[in-house]
Amino acid sequence: MDILKRYLFLYTRHRGPYFLGAVFLIATNAIALAIPRVFGWAIDDLEAGATRGLILSYAGAIVVLAVFQTVMRVGSRIFVLSVSRRIDYEMKGMLHKRLIHLAPSFFAATNTGDLMSRMTNDVMLVRALGGPGVLYFFNAFVMYALGLAYMVSISWRLTLVVFLPLPIVAVLVRILVHRVRDYVTRARIALSDLNTIVQENLSGVMVVKSFALEEAQNLRFENQSATYMDFGLREAWTRAQMIPVVGLGGGLAAVVVIGFGGRMVSAGDLSIGDLVAVMSYVGVMVMPTVALGWILSLVQRGAAALERLDEVLVAPVTISSPDSARPIGDGPLSVVIKGLNFRYDDHLRNYGGILKLDETFESGRRHALHKIDFVAKEGGYVAIVGRVGSGKSTLLKAIQHLIEVPEGSVFLGGVDVVEVELDELRQRVGFVPQDDFLFSTTVFDNIAYGQPDASRGEVDTAAQIAGLLVDLECLPDGLDTVVGERGATLSGGQRQRVAVARAILIDSPILLLDNALSNVDAETERKILDGLRANAASNAGRTLVVVSNRIGAIQDADHIYVMDEGRVVNHGSHAQLIQRPGLYADMFEQQRLSAELEKL
Amino acid sequence: MPEGRDLTVLRRLVPFIRVHSSIVVASALLLPALAASQLVQPYLIRIAIDGYLTPASRGVPGALSGLTGLVLLFVAVLFGEMIVRFAQIYLMQLAGQRIMHDLRCTVFRHVQRLSMSFFDRYPVGQTMTRVTSDVEALNDLVSQGIVSIARDLTMVVGIIGVMLWVDWRLTLASFVVVPLLLGILAFLRTRLRAAYDRVRSLVARQNAFLQETISGIEVVQAFVQERRNQKDFAKVRGDILEIELHSVRLSSWLSALVQAATTVSTALVLSYGGFGIIESTVTLGILVQFMMYLQRFYQPLEDLSDKYDTLQRAAAATTKIFGLLDVESEVREASNMVSMPHFRDRIEFKSVTFAYPSVSEAAAAAKLDEANIAISTAAPVLENFNLTIHKGEKVAIVGATGSGKSTVIKLLLRHYDVQKGSITVDGIDIRGMDQQSLRRAFGTVPQDVFMFTDTIAANVGLGVFDRESIKDAARVVEADRFIMTLPDSYDTRLGERGANLSFGERQLLAFARALAGGPAVLVLDEATSSVDSETEAQIQRALDRLIEDRTAVIIAHRLSTIRNVDRIVVLHHGVIREVGTHRELLDLDGIYARLHRLQLQEMVGADGVT
Ligand SMILES: Nc1ncnc2c1ncn2[C@@H]1O[C@H](COP(=O)(O)OP(=O)(O)OP(=O)(O)O)[C@@H](O)[C@H]1O
Ligand SMILES: Nc1ncnc2c1ncn2[C@@H]1O[C@H](COP(=O)(O)OP(=O)(O)OP(=O)(O)O)[C@@H](O)[C@H]1O
Ligand SMILES: [Mg+2]
Ligand SMILES: [Mg+2]
């Protein structure tokens, strides 16, 4: 219940509307009790012989009460239920706010489908707790209070006795509630997994179809759906048991009333009418008690959901702006990396909660970066080449502070990146990630993503440098063509170049290209790189760092770093590097050889 | 907009409910037992009072003996009732959960049958919403609604009957408000339904937004758009909140007005009946009896008004779900389709012309309301494309980016249907073939690499191929090297889309996946674009041996990788401009020769040699 205490503020924040809702609810119930009273008087008067006028005034009174009752009832529902919708709104806002600031390492370790399930299905339960849960709780509470008051006024001794079976019921309910909680949690996880399957299936639909995996996917989905159903049913089974348990309580209470009350009657301490009244109040209180069981399970569901949401909300933001940031200035920037070591899995422990890792978690993977020293001067053009998985992308991410770099290892313009305001840092570094992710909006909006107020002219220029103009002519609506999710309705090369244009547009002093033109033909690549160089030159000192697999494309770089297994194994200019035996010379020879071969 | 009337929409759920009708019926059959128990309890109390307590209060000695038995009986009845309640509720949950399971699986299966043009257009988050959240939204209806609605309806009809039988004039008097009530209900219904429809649409949009944000988080952060993203999300949430609050107001009025109607009819009966009593046409007993009936009549009606809300909510979700189920695959299964025979002879593209399905058409056909893409008229991507690939031949397709190379492959795998001309395998039109059997003949490395959140072995073997072929394939593409450095080697679990691998590593796995099944035709779309030249050359050598006599279609920008193929097709803006061997094309001195010269210059010319 600790979790509920911690998130109680979600609900208490709305105590105003809740209070009003409760007042209205009490008023509604009071009126509901008053109407039979009025009717009773009317009957009494009718028996005594009443006039039409009197009857009409009774009827009129009832109608007036009805109007009041309607207003009160509408009010109580609107107040309470609206709060639940606001809680939904606020909770999603809180979650989104946290998610959007979590480091990429978090997202590499979690699943989109799971996160989404938390943000939709689990929030739903939190909301149900704040709406119907509270409403029914108020209702039950009012009923109890009224019933109890009446009972005590009749006989406090009998009232005390009635509640004798309560502890037994409470213990049983507690056991059930515990089990409900367990099943709820498991059902939530199963639903998350189900969501993940759907999400993955849809994202990878091309592979699913190309390899005819539909049937396998169907089976996987059906199994998971069955698992989810199974936990749902177990929860229902346990939850439904609360009804007989509460019934048992009611039964015992009735026994006590008749047994003990009977004795009181024969002793002359109680009239039969009073006994019957107490009996009927016990009856009246059974249903709210059943409802209370239901509310308890709502609470359990809400708590289970909150626990899962809490895992997101407490996930540490591992990359954030420092408290007192140092500016990096407006001018051209150099990039210096000193002895950088980095291992991805080291940072997983931060997310131990949501990943369910234990204290002893230890990864056996090697360092992605090992004692890296790297320099790119202001306005310089530096290239990085290396084998698959050698750490090139990781190095670029370090410059953008997209990975958790240690203090004193990465410097932009002489300032340690961990001391720089994140926004400022990232605005000064243009980045074309290897994953050419586009949003499903227009090409225009994608290019202008980093600078939404960019003019048509600026976007055109960026598109032109990225060599997109020819393609734009082919697209149905040119720049205003909407692309599919992840840019799915563009060709591979088009997508990459939109991503390049997006980075060019923000006109930053540093530009990082991570294999950004791997799906583009040689001719186009050449043009784009030349354009970029020209643009950089006219831009007085844009520092260009390019990762590429094509040595031909980057050999005119000022300086080339060669990486292998997370280390810089060589660096120098092209002319220097081909003289030294090693990976670079091999690669160059390889490409030259094939070129020569073709010439024959 | 409310689409279709609730009943028409909900009727489509009937087949799903019917499958589990035995459970629903069993649950319904328990209702009389509940009613009986409720009738018996007051009776037992009456006996207790008249038979035991009253004598006891009069001081009759030993009056209370025998009361214990009665009390125990009472407890037994009460407990029995609770057991029946328990059974009834569980049975309804059972039926409800099973119905939802069936529905989910049906929707998912349906989505699996849809063709690529659907997925091009509808955001992942939206379709996800349909498969899980929208089905979930039916929960209330299927697990609580069905039986209780039936019960309440029977109750209402029964009471009306009894009332008419007792005194039809008084009945009419008490129902004066009913037409008014129905009018109000109808008025609120359309609005409520419209609100819920909008909620479902907005929720889908919100989820699509979320899923896109999470997928593209690195871009969001790299371009410092966190704040804008937050604002956009707040806007979607705000829209939802607004319409939700609106629906709360509507449904509150709905339930309150039903209650008001009860009270007003009480007043009506009182005055009409009161006059009757004064004129002695009605007895007091009848009046009281009527009042009690009225209460019994409106109680289920009030419940129904709550259910009505549930019903509207469910109808909105059902509309969305069946909207998706009504979308037909644009790639149709032929009625008399054949399984793809063993590939013997040749693949032929005959004057193929193809344009990606125009979006507006697809959206109109789909009738889902959040088509991602607005109007557009697609120009042909391929025009009069002719190509024959013989068994054992290796054919390369080259051309500038966006010239339609990947499209050729997508057509060959029948992700889309051609508009003109035909594609045949061994003389059989692929439109007459079973899609899956066709695709199984190909091993594809798509341009966009995708990995499942699963182990490396599962990603390469797809749960079909054995461990040996997985390892063999991994060795051929040089993936074995990095896999062995991983702590769990082939059993290492990948993150989403392979997030814990480098790009090149993912591409190698995708390559291995295509090889693992030993497909009849190998299709490589930029299969080594993220791989360094050293590794690429190693793969090349191993591959050359492996596919010596295999058929292959290869797309590559790096011309060095295709020098050994039998034929090179040069595509330009969707039209074949040149075809021939490497030599022939160089002699032709056209597009290919120019591209080639460019790459050659880069490599050979740069260091000043030659
Ligand atoms: N799903 C789609 N819907 C609409 N248009 C598309 C779709 N896929 C590709 N296109 C368009 O069709 C044209 C050809 O695309 P295709 O992917 O075949 O090019 P490509 O030759 O493979 O290019 P690249 O070398 O860049 O991969 C492009 O103009 C592209 O915008
Ligand atoms: N999120 C991650 N979690 C764990 N390991 C990772 C993660 N991302 C990359 N790695 C590992 O770190 C190493 C370096 O990866 P990186 O992406 O920097 O390589 P790269 O040089 O860019 O390779 P490529 O040329 O294939 O893109 C690889 O061995 C890779 O498997
Ligand atoms: Mg990389
Ligand atoms: Mg392509």
PDB file of C-alpha atoms in Angstrom, chain A residues 35 39 50 52 55 59 62 66 69-70 73-74 77-78 82 85-86 89 92-93 96-97 100 102 104 111-112 116 120 127 195 199-204 206-207 209-211 214-215 218 221-222 225-226 228-229 233 237 240-241 243-244 247 251 254-255 258 262 265 272 275-276 279 365 386-389 423 426 431 434-435 437 439-440 449-450 452 477 485-486 491 495 497 502 518-519 521-523 526 549 555 588 590-592 594-595 598-600, chain B residues 45 49 53-54 57 71 74-75 78-79 82 86 89-90 94 101 104-105 108-109 112 114 116 123-124 128 132 136 206-207 211-212 215-216 219-221 223-225 227-230 233 237-238 241 244-245 252 255-256 259-260 263 267 270-271 278-279 291 313 375 400-402 415 436 439 444 447-448 453 481 486-487 496-497 500 502-503 505 513 529-535 537-538 557 560 582-583 594 596 598-600 602-603 606-607 610:
ATOM      1  CA  ILE A  35     -39.353  11.081  -1.202  1.00  0.00           C
ATOM      2  CA  PHE A  39     -45.344   9.692  -0.164  1.00  0.00           C
ATOM      3  CA  ALA A  50     -57.747  14.427   1.680  1.00  0.00           C
ATOM      4  CA  ARG A  52     -57.436  17.182  -4.433  1.00  0.00           C
ATOM      5  CA  ILE A  55     -52.763  15.662  -3.149  1.00  0.00           C
ATOM      6  CA  ALA A  59     -47.261  15.652  -5.965  1.00  0.00           C
ATOM      7  CA  ILE A  62     -42.248  15.358  -5.098  1.00  0.00           C
ATOM      8  CA  ALA A  66     -37.065  15.308  -8.218  1.00  0.00           C
ATOM      9  CA  GLN A  69     -32.264  15.308  -6.968  1.00  0.00           C
ATOM     10  CA  THR A  70     -31.452  15.400 -10.667  1.00  0.00           C
ATOM     11  CA  ARG A  73     -26.933  13.608  -8.991  1.00  0.00           C
ATOM     12  CA  VAL A  74     -25.595  15.179 -12.153  1.00  0.00           C
ATOM     13  CA  ARG A  77     -21.160  12.353 -11.044  1.00  0.00           C
ATOM     14  CA  ILE A  78     -19.663  15.194 -13.010  1.00  0.00           C
ATOM     15  CA  SER A  82     -14.283  14.470 -14.301  1.00  0.00           C
ATOM     16  CA  ARG A  85     -10.384  12.024 -16.616  1.00  0.00           C
ATOM     17  CA  ARG A  86      -8.062  14.721 -15.354  1.00  0.00           C
ATOM     18  CA  TYR A  89      -4.503  13.509 -18.478  1.00  0.00           C
ATOM     19  CA  LYS A  92       0.121  10.619 -19.061  1.00  0.00           C
ATOM     20  CA  GLY A  93       1.721  14.025 -18.969  1.00  0.00           C
ATOM     21  CA  HIS A  96       5.660  11.449 -21.093  1.00  0.00           C
ATOM     22  CA  LYS A  97       7.692  14.145 -19.441  1.00  0.00           C
ATOM     23  CA  ILE A 100      11.186  12.176 -23.174  1.00  0.00           C
ATOM     24  CA  LEU A 102      15.416   9.501 -20.384  1.00  0.00           C
ATOM     25  CA  PRO A 104      18.670   6.460 -25.258  1.00  0.00           C
ATOM     26  CA  ASN A 111      10.254  -2.256 -25.518  1.00  0.00           C
ATOM     27  CA  THR A 112       8.055   0.323 -27.139  1.00  0.00           C
ATOM     28  CA  MET A 116       2.940   2.017 -24.464  1.00  0.00           C
ATOM     29  CA  THR A 120      -2.380   3.379 -21.911  1.00  0.00           C
ATOM     30  CA  ARG A 127      -8.021   6.452 -13.666  1.00  0.00           C
ATOM     31  CA  ASN A 195       1.236  -5.258 -26.870  1.00  0.00           C
ATOM     32  CA  GLN A 199       4.014  -3.566 -31.948  1.00  0.00           C
ATOM     33  CA  GLU A 200       6.911  -5.654 -33.197  1.00  0.00           C
ATOM     34  CA  ASN A 201       4.819  -7.510 -35.671  1.00  0.00           C
ATOM     35  CA  LEU A 202       3.613  -4.268 -37.184  1.00  0.00           C
ATOM     36  CA  SER A 203       7.030  -2.591 -37.188  1.00  0.00           C
ATOM     37  CA  GLY A 204       8.634  -5.611 -38.789  1.00  0.00           C
ATOM     38  CA  MET A 206       8.125  -6.401 -44.136  1.00  0.00           C
ATOM     39  CA  VAL A 207      10.213  -9.194 -42.637  1.00  0.00           C
ATOM     40  CA  LYS A 209       5.720 -11.081 -44.876  1.00  0.00           C
ATOM     41  CA  SER A 210       8.906 -11.652 -46.808  1.00  0.00           C
ATOM     42  CA  PHE A 211       9.702 -14.712 -44.740  1.00  0.00           C
ATOM     43  CA  GLU A 214       2.406 -14.858 -40.474  1.00  0.00           C
ATOM     44  CA  GLU A 215       1.335 -18.181 -39.078  1.00  0.00           C
ATOM     45  CA  ASN A 218      -0.423 -15.712 -35.179  1.00  0.00           C
ATOM     46  CA  PHE A 221      -0.034 -13.834 -30.463  1.00  0.00           C
ATOM     47  CA  GLU A 222      -2.655 -16.423 -29.634  1.00  0.00           C
ATOM     48  CA  SER A 225      -3.425 -13.632 -25.605  1.00  0.00           C
ATOM     49  CA  ALA A 226      -4.374 -16.902 -23.925  1.00  0.00           C
ATOM     50  CA  TYR A 228      -3.327 -12.829 -20.617  1.00  0.00           C
ATOM     51  CA  MET A 229      -6.824 -14.269 -20.575  1.00  0.00           C
ATOM     52  CA  LEU A 233      -9.683 -15.257 -15.327  1.00  0.00           C
ATOM     53  CA  TRP A 237     -12.013 -16.128  -9.912  1.00  0.00           C
ATOM     54  CA  ALA A 240     -15.520 -13.257  -7.293  1.00  0.00           C
ATOM     55  CA  GLN A 241     -14.715 -15.226  -4.135  1.00  0.00           C
ATOM     56  CA  ILE A 243     -18.784 -12.194  -2.738  1.00  0.00           C
ATOM     57  CA  PRO A 244     -19.370 -15.432  -0.788  1.00  0.00           C
ATOM     58  CA  GLY A 247     -22.037 -13.063   2.157  1.00  0.00           C
ATOM     59  CA  GLY A 251     -25.033 -14.424   7.208  1.00  0.00           C
ATOM     60  CA  ALA A 254     -27.972 -12.182  10.669  1.00  0.00           C
ATOM     61  CA  VAL A 255     -27.447 -15.184  12.932  1.00  0.00           C
ATOM     62  CA  ILE A 258     -31.679 -13.231  15.444  1.00  0.00           C
ATOM     63  CA  GLY A 262     -34.197 -12.916  20.071  1.00  0.00           C
ATOM     64  CA  VAL A 265     -36.682  -9.571  22.751  1.00  0.00           C
ATOM     65  CA  ILE A 272     -39.843  -6.896  17.519  1.00  0.00           C
ATOM     66  CA  LEU A 275     -35.318  -6.162  15.675  1.00  0.00           C
ATOM     67  CA  VAL A 276     -36.833  -6.232  12.203  1.00  0.00           C
ATOM     68  CA  MET A 279     -32.293  -6.941  10.352  1.00  0.00           C
ATOM     69  CA  ARG A 365      30.304  -7.658 -23.132  1.00  0.00           C
ATOM     70  CA  GLY A 386      36.556   0.797 -39.292  1.00  0.00           C
ATOM     71  CA  ARG A 387      35.137  -2.651 -39.215  1.00  0.00           C
ATOM     72  CA  VAL A 388      31.599  -3.596 -38.359  1.00  0.00           C
ATOM     73  CA  GLY A 389      30.902  -2.983 -34.687  1.00  0.00           C
ATOM     74  CA  ASP A 423      19.899  21.820 -25.334  1.00  0.00           C
ATOM     75  CA  ARG A 426      22.742  19.461 -29.172  1.00  0.00           C
ATOM     76  CA  PHE A 431      23.666  14.703 -36.324  1.00  0.00           C
ATOM     77  CA  GLN A 434      22.837   5.718 -38.850  1.00  0.00           C
ATOM     78  CA  ASP A 435      19.198   4.873 -38.302  1.00  0.00           C
ATOM     79  CA  PHE A 437      14.354   7.698 -38.663  1.00  0.00           C
ATOM     80  CA  PHE A 439       8.433  11.102 -38.651  1.00  0.00           C
ATOM     81  CA  SER A 440       5.207  10.427 -40.484  1.00  0.00           C
ATOM     82  CA  TYR A 449      12.326  19.192 -37.663  1.00  0.00           C
ATOM     83  CA  GLY A 450      15.126  20.824 -35.707  1.00  0.00           C
ATOM     84  CA  PRO A 452      10.177  24.304 -37.012  1.00  0.00           C
ATOM     85  CA  ASP A 477       3.289  16.536 -53.584  1.00  0.00           C
ATOM     86  CA  GLU A 485       5.880   5.786 -40.529  1.00  0.00           C
ATOM     87  CA  ARG A 486       9.668   5.932 -40.236  1.00  0.00           C
ATOM     88  CA  SER A 491      13.200   4.837 -51.022  1.00  0.00           C
ATOM     89  CA  ARG A 495      15.166   8.673 -46.560  1.00  0.00           C
ATOM     90  CA  ARG A 497      19.049  12.270 -47.677  1.00  0.00           C
ATOM     91  CA  ARG A 502      17.397  17.773 -41.544  1.00  0.00           C
ATOM     92  CA  SER A 518      25.315   4.200 -47.481  1.00  0.00           C
ATOM     93  CA  ASN A 519      22.167   3.701 -49.542  1.00  0.00           C
ATOM     94  CA  ASP A 521      24.700   5.791 -55.385  1.00  0.00           C
ATOM     95  CA  ALA A 522      28.267   6.937 -55.800  1.00  0.00           C
ATOM     96  CA  GLU A 523      27.411   9.830 -58.070  1.00  0.00           C
ATOM     97  CA  ARG A 526      29.965  12.573 -54.323  1.00  0.00           C
ATOM     98  CA  ASN A 549      32.478   2.494 -45.244  1.00  0.00           C
ATOM     99  CA  GLN A 555      39.926  10.004 -48.605  1.00  0.00           C
ATOM    100  CA  PHE A 588      41.997   0.577 -49.436  1.00  0.00           C
ATOM    101  CA  GLN A 590      40.641  -4.184 -51.189  1.00  0.00           C
ATOM    102  CA  GLN A 591      38.571  -1.477 -52.775  1.00  0.00           C
ATOM    103  CA  ARG A 592      41.278  -0.530 -55.209  1.00  0.00           C
ATOM    104  CA  SER A 594      38.145  -4.537 -57.066  1.00  0.00           C
ATOM    105  CA  ALA A 595      38.178  -1.269 -58.918  1.00  0.00           C
ATOM    106  CA  GLU A 598      36.735  -4.057 -63.085  1.00  0.00           C
ATOM    107  CA  LYS A 599      38.799  -1.886 -65.261  1.00  0.00           C
ATOM    108  CA  LEU A 600      40.283  -4.893 -66.965  1.00  0.00           C
TER     109      LEU A 600
ATOM    110  CA  ILE B  45     -37.694 -13.950   8.587  1.00  0.00           C
ATOM    111  CA  ILE B  49     -40.885 -13.387  13.843  1.00  0.00           C
ATOM    112  CA  LEU B  53     -39.911 -14.022  18.416  1.00  0.00           C
ATOM    113  CA  THR B  54     -43.469 -12.829  18.914  1.00  0.00           C
ATOM    114  CA  SER B  57     -41.721 -11.348  23.459  1.00  0.00           C
ATOM    115  CA  VAL B  71     -31.387 -19.482  11.631  1.00  0.00           C
ATOM    116  CA  PHE B  74     -31.442 -18.799   6.741  1.00  0.00           C
ATOM    117  CA  VAL B  75     -27.656 -18.732   6.711  1.00  0.00           C
ATOM    118  CA  LEU B  78     -27.936 -16.620   2.152  1.00  0.00           C
ATOM    119  CA  PHE B  79     -24.709 -18.451   1.600  1.00  0.00           C
ATOM    120  CA  MET B  82     -23.651 -15.852  -2.563  1.00  0.00           C
ATOM    121  CA  PHE B  86     -20.116 -16.026  -7.406  1.00  0.00           C
ATOM    122  CA  ILE B  89     -20.176 -13.480 -12.067  1.00  0.00           C
ATOM    123  CA  TYR B  90     -17.356 -15.862 -12.823  1.00  0.00           C
ATOM    124  CA  LEU B  94     -15.287 -16.482 -18.455  1.00  0.00           C
ATOM    125  CA  HIS B 101      -9.594 -13.449 -26.747  1.00  0.00           C
ATOM    126  CA  ARG B 104      -8.320 -10.148 -30.506  1.00  0.00           C
ATOM    127  CA  CYS B 105      -7.047 -13.179 -32.341  1.00  0.00           C
ATOM    128  CA  PHE B 108      -4.669  -9.929 -35.362  1.00  0.00           C
ATOM    129  CA  ARG B 109      -5.096 -12.697 -37.920  1.00  0.00           C
ATOM    130  CA  GLN B 112      -1.620 -10.459 -40.834  1.00  0.00           C
ATOM    131  CA  LEU B 114      -3.368  -7.277 -45.069  1.00  0.00           C
ATOM    132  CA  MET B 116       1.946  -3.666 -47.457  1.00  0.00           C
ATOM    133  CA  PRO B 123       0.497   4.119 -38.092  1.00  0.00           C
ATOM    134  CA  VAL B 124       1.602   1.197 -35.972  1.00  0.00           C
ATOM    135  CA  MET B 128      -2.085  -1.561 -32.016  1.00  0.00           C
ATOM    136  CA  THR B 132      -5.588  -4.406 -27.866  1.00  0.00           C
ATOM    137  CA  GLU B 136     -10.299  -4.162 -24.068  1.00  0.00           C
ATOM    138  CA  GLN B 206      -2.484   9.575 -29.176  1.00  0.00           C
ATOM    139  CA  ASN B 207      -1.060   6.077 -29.213  1.00  0.00           C
ATOM    140  CA  GLN B 211       4.747   5.012 -30.381  1.00  0.00           C
ATOM    141  CA  GLU B 212       6.378   7.288 -32.915  1.00  0.00           C
ATOM    142  CA  SER B 215      10.693   4.911 -31.668  1.00  0.00           C
ATOM    143  CA  GLY B 216      12.281   8.189 -32.675  1.00  0.00           C
ATOM    144  CA  VAL B 219      16.005  12.070 -33.114  1.00  0.00           C
ATOM    145  CA  VAL B 220      13.766  14.000 -30.759  1.00  0.00           C
ATOM    146  CA  GLN B 221      16.640  14.438 -28.338  1.00  0.00           C
ATOM    147  CA  PHE B 223      17.318  17.836 -32.400  1.00  0.00           C
ATOM    148  CA  VAL B 224      16.255  19.206 -29.035  1.00  0.00           C
ATOM    149  CA  GLN B 225      12.567  18.866 -29.744  1.00  0.00           C
ATOM    150  CA  ARG B 227       9.567  20.604 -25.525  1.00  0.00           C
ATOM    151  CA  ARG B 228       7.721  20.650 -28.823  1.00  0.00           C
ATOM    152  CA  ASN B 229       7.013  16.972 -28.499  1.00  0.00           C
ATOM    153  CA  GLN B 230       5.659  17.549 -25.036  1.00  0.00           C
ATOM    154  CA  PHE B 233       1.374  15.410 -26.758  1.00  0.00           C
ATOM    155  CA  ARG B 237      -4.248  14.662 -24.439  1.00  0.00           C
ATOM    156  CA  GLY B 238      -6.082  17.959 -24.090  1.00  0.00           C
ATOM    157  CA  LEU B 241      -9.723  15.340 -22.001  1.00  0.00           C
ATOM    158  CA  GLU B 244     -14.047  12.903 -22.232  1.00  0.00           C
ATOM    159  CA  LEU B 245     -15.376  15.629 -19.963  1.00  0.00           C
ATOM    160  CA  SER B 252     -24.332  12.011 -15.976  1.00  0.00           C
ATOM    161  CA  SER B 255     -28.517   8.570 -15.614  1.00  0.00           C
ATOM    162  CA  ALA B 256     -29.926  11.470 -13.605  1.00  0.00           C
ATOM    163  CA  GLN B 259     -33.977   8.755 -12.112  1.00  0.00           C
ATOM    164  CA  ALA B 260     -35.922  11.989 -12.335  1.00  0.00           C
ATOM    165  CA  THR B 263     -39.772  10.329  -9.295  1.00  0.00           C
ATOM    166  CA  ALA B 267     -45.940  12.124  -8.412  1.00  0.00           C
ATOM    167  CA  LEU B 270     -49.952   9.805  -6.600  1.00  0.00           C
ATOM    168  CA  SER B 271     -52.150  12.538  -8.016  1.00  0.00           C
ATOM    169  CA  ILE B 278     -61.236  10.388  -3.583  1.00  0.00           C
ATOM    170  CA  GLU B 279     -63.684   9.239  -6.265  1.00  0.00           C
ATOM    171  CA  MET B 291     -45.797   2.596  -6.311  1.00  0.00           C
ATOM    172  CA  ARG B 313     -18.839   3.035 -25.435  1.00  0.00           C
ATOM    173  CA  ILE B 375      -4.521  13.045 -51.152  1.00  0.00           C
ATOM    174  CA  ALA B 400      20.290   6.079 -59.022  1.00  0.00           C
ATOM    175  CA  THR B 401      18.553   6.294 -55.694  1.00  0.00           C
ATOM    176  CA  GLY B 402      14.792   6.350 -56.035  1.00  0.00           C
ATOM    177  CA  HIS B 415       3.924  -7.111 -51.479  1.00  0.00           C
ATOM    178  CA  GLN B 436       3.352 -17.588 -48.493  1.00  0.00           C
ATOM    179  CA  ARG B 439       7.715 -15.929 -50.555  1.00  0.00           C
ATOM    180  CA  THR B 444      15.537 -11.686 -48.881  1.00  0.00           C
ATOM    181  CA  GLN B 447      17.032  -2.619 -47.459  1.00  0.00           C
ATOM    182  CA  ASP B 448      15.593  -1.885 -44.014  1.00  0.00           C
ATOM    183  CA  THR B 453      13.335  -8.766 -29.631  1.00  0.00           C
ATOM    184  CA  ARG B 481      33.034 -13.485 -35.410  1.00  0.00           C
ATOM    185  CA  LEU B 486      28.936 -11.998 -26.969  1.00  0.00           C
ATOM    186  CA  PRO B 487      28.428 -13.479 -23.509  1.00  0.00           C
ATOM    187  CA  GLU B 496      14.104  -3.882 -29.785  1.00  0.00           C
ATOM    188  CA  ARG B 497      15.019  -3.847 -33.482  1.00  0.00           C
ATOM    189  CA  ASN B 500      22.133  -3.589 -28.623  1.00  0.00           C
ATOM    190  CA  SER B 502      25.756  -1.987 -34.235  1.00  0.00           C
ATOM    191  CA  PHE B 503      24.112  -1.389 -37.570  1.00  0.00           C
ATOM    192  CA  GLU B 505      26.088  -6.329 -37.072  1.00  0.00           C
ATOM    193  CA  ARG B 513      18.717 -14.970 -42.013  1.00  0.00           C
ATOM    194  CA  SER B 529      25.541  -1.144 -47.304  1.00  0.00           C
ATOM    195  CA  SER B 530      26.458  -0.830 -43.604  1.00  0.00           C
ATOM    196  CA  VAL B 531      29.392  -3.186 -43.784  1.00  0.00           C
ATOM    197  CA  ASP B 532      33.021  -2.192 -44.182  1.00  0.00           C
ATOM    198  CA  SER B 533      34.812  -3.121 -47.364  1.00  0.00           C
ATOM    199  CA  GLU B 534      37.100  -5.634 -45.701  1.00  0.00           C
ATOM    200  CA  THR B 535      34.214  -7.636 -44.296  1.00  0.00           C
ATOM    201  CA  ALA B 537      35.015  -8.662 -49.557  1.00  0.00           C
ATOM    202  CA  GLN B 538      35.204 -11.648 -47.221  1.00  0.00           C
ATOM    203  CA  HIS B 557      25.340   0.799 -55.160  1.00  0.00           C
ATOM    204  CA  SER B 560      32.445  -3.743 -57.038  1.00  0.00           C
ATOM    205  CA  HIS B 582      29.673  -5.686 -67.074  1.00  0.00           C
ATOM    206  CA  ARG B 583      31.805  -5.683 -70.216  1.00  0.00           C
ATOM    207  CA  ARG B 594      29.694   6.655 -66.173  1.00  0.00           C
ATOM    208  CA  HIS B 596      31.615   2.946 -62.961  1.00  0.00           C
ATOM    209  CA  LEU B 598      33.193   7.660 -61.094  1.00  0.00           C
ATOM    210  CA  GLN B 599      33.769   4.940 -58.543  1.00  0.00           C
ATOM    211  CA  LEU B 600      36.965   3.938 -60.252  1.00  0.00           C
ATOM    212  CA  GLU B 602      37.625   7.657 -56.503  1.00  0.00           C
ATOM    213  CA  MET B 603      39.602   4.591 -55.803  1.00  0.00           C
ATOM    214  CA  ALA B 606      42.839   9.511 -55.597  1.00  0.00           C
ATOM    215  CA  ASP B 607      46.283   8.558 -54.536  1.00  0.00           C
ATOM    216  CA  THR B 610      47.159   5.808 -62.765  1.00  0.00           C
TER     217      THR B 610
END
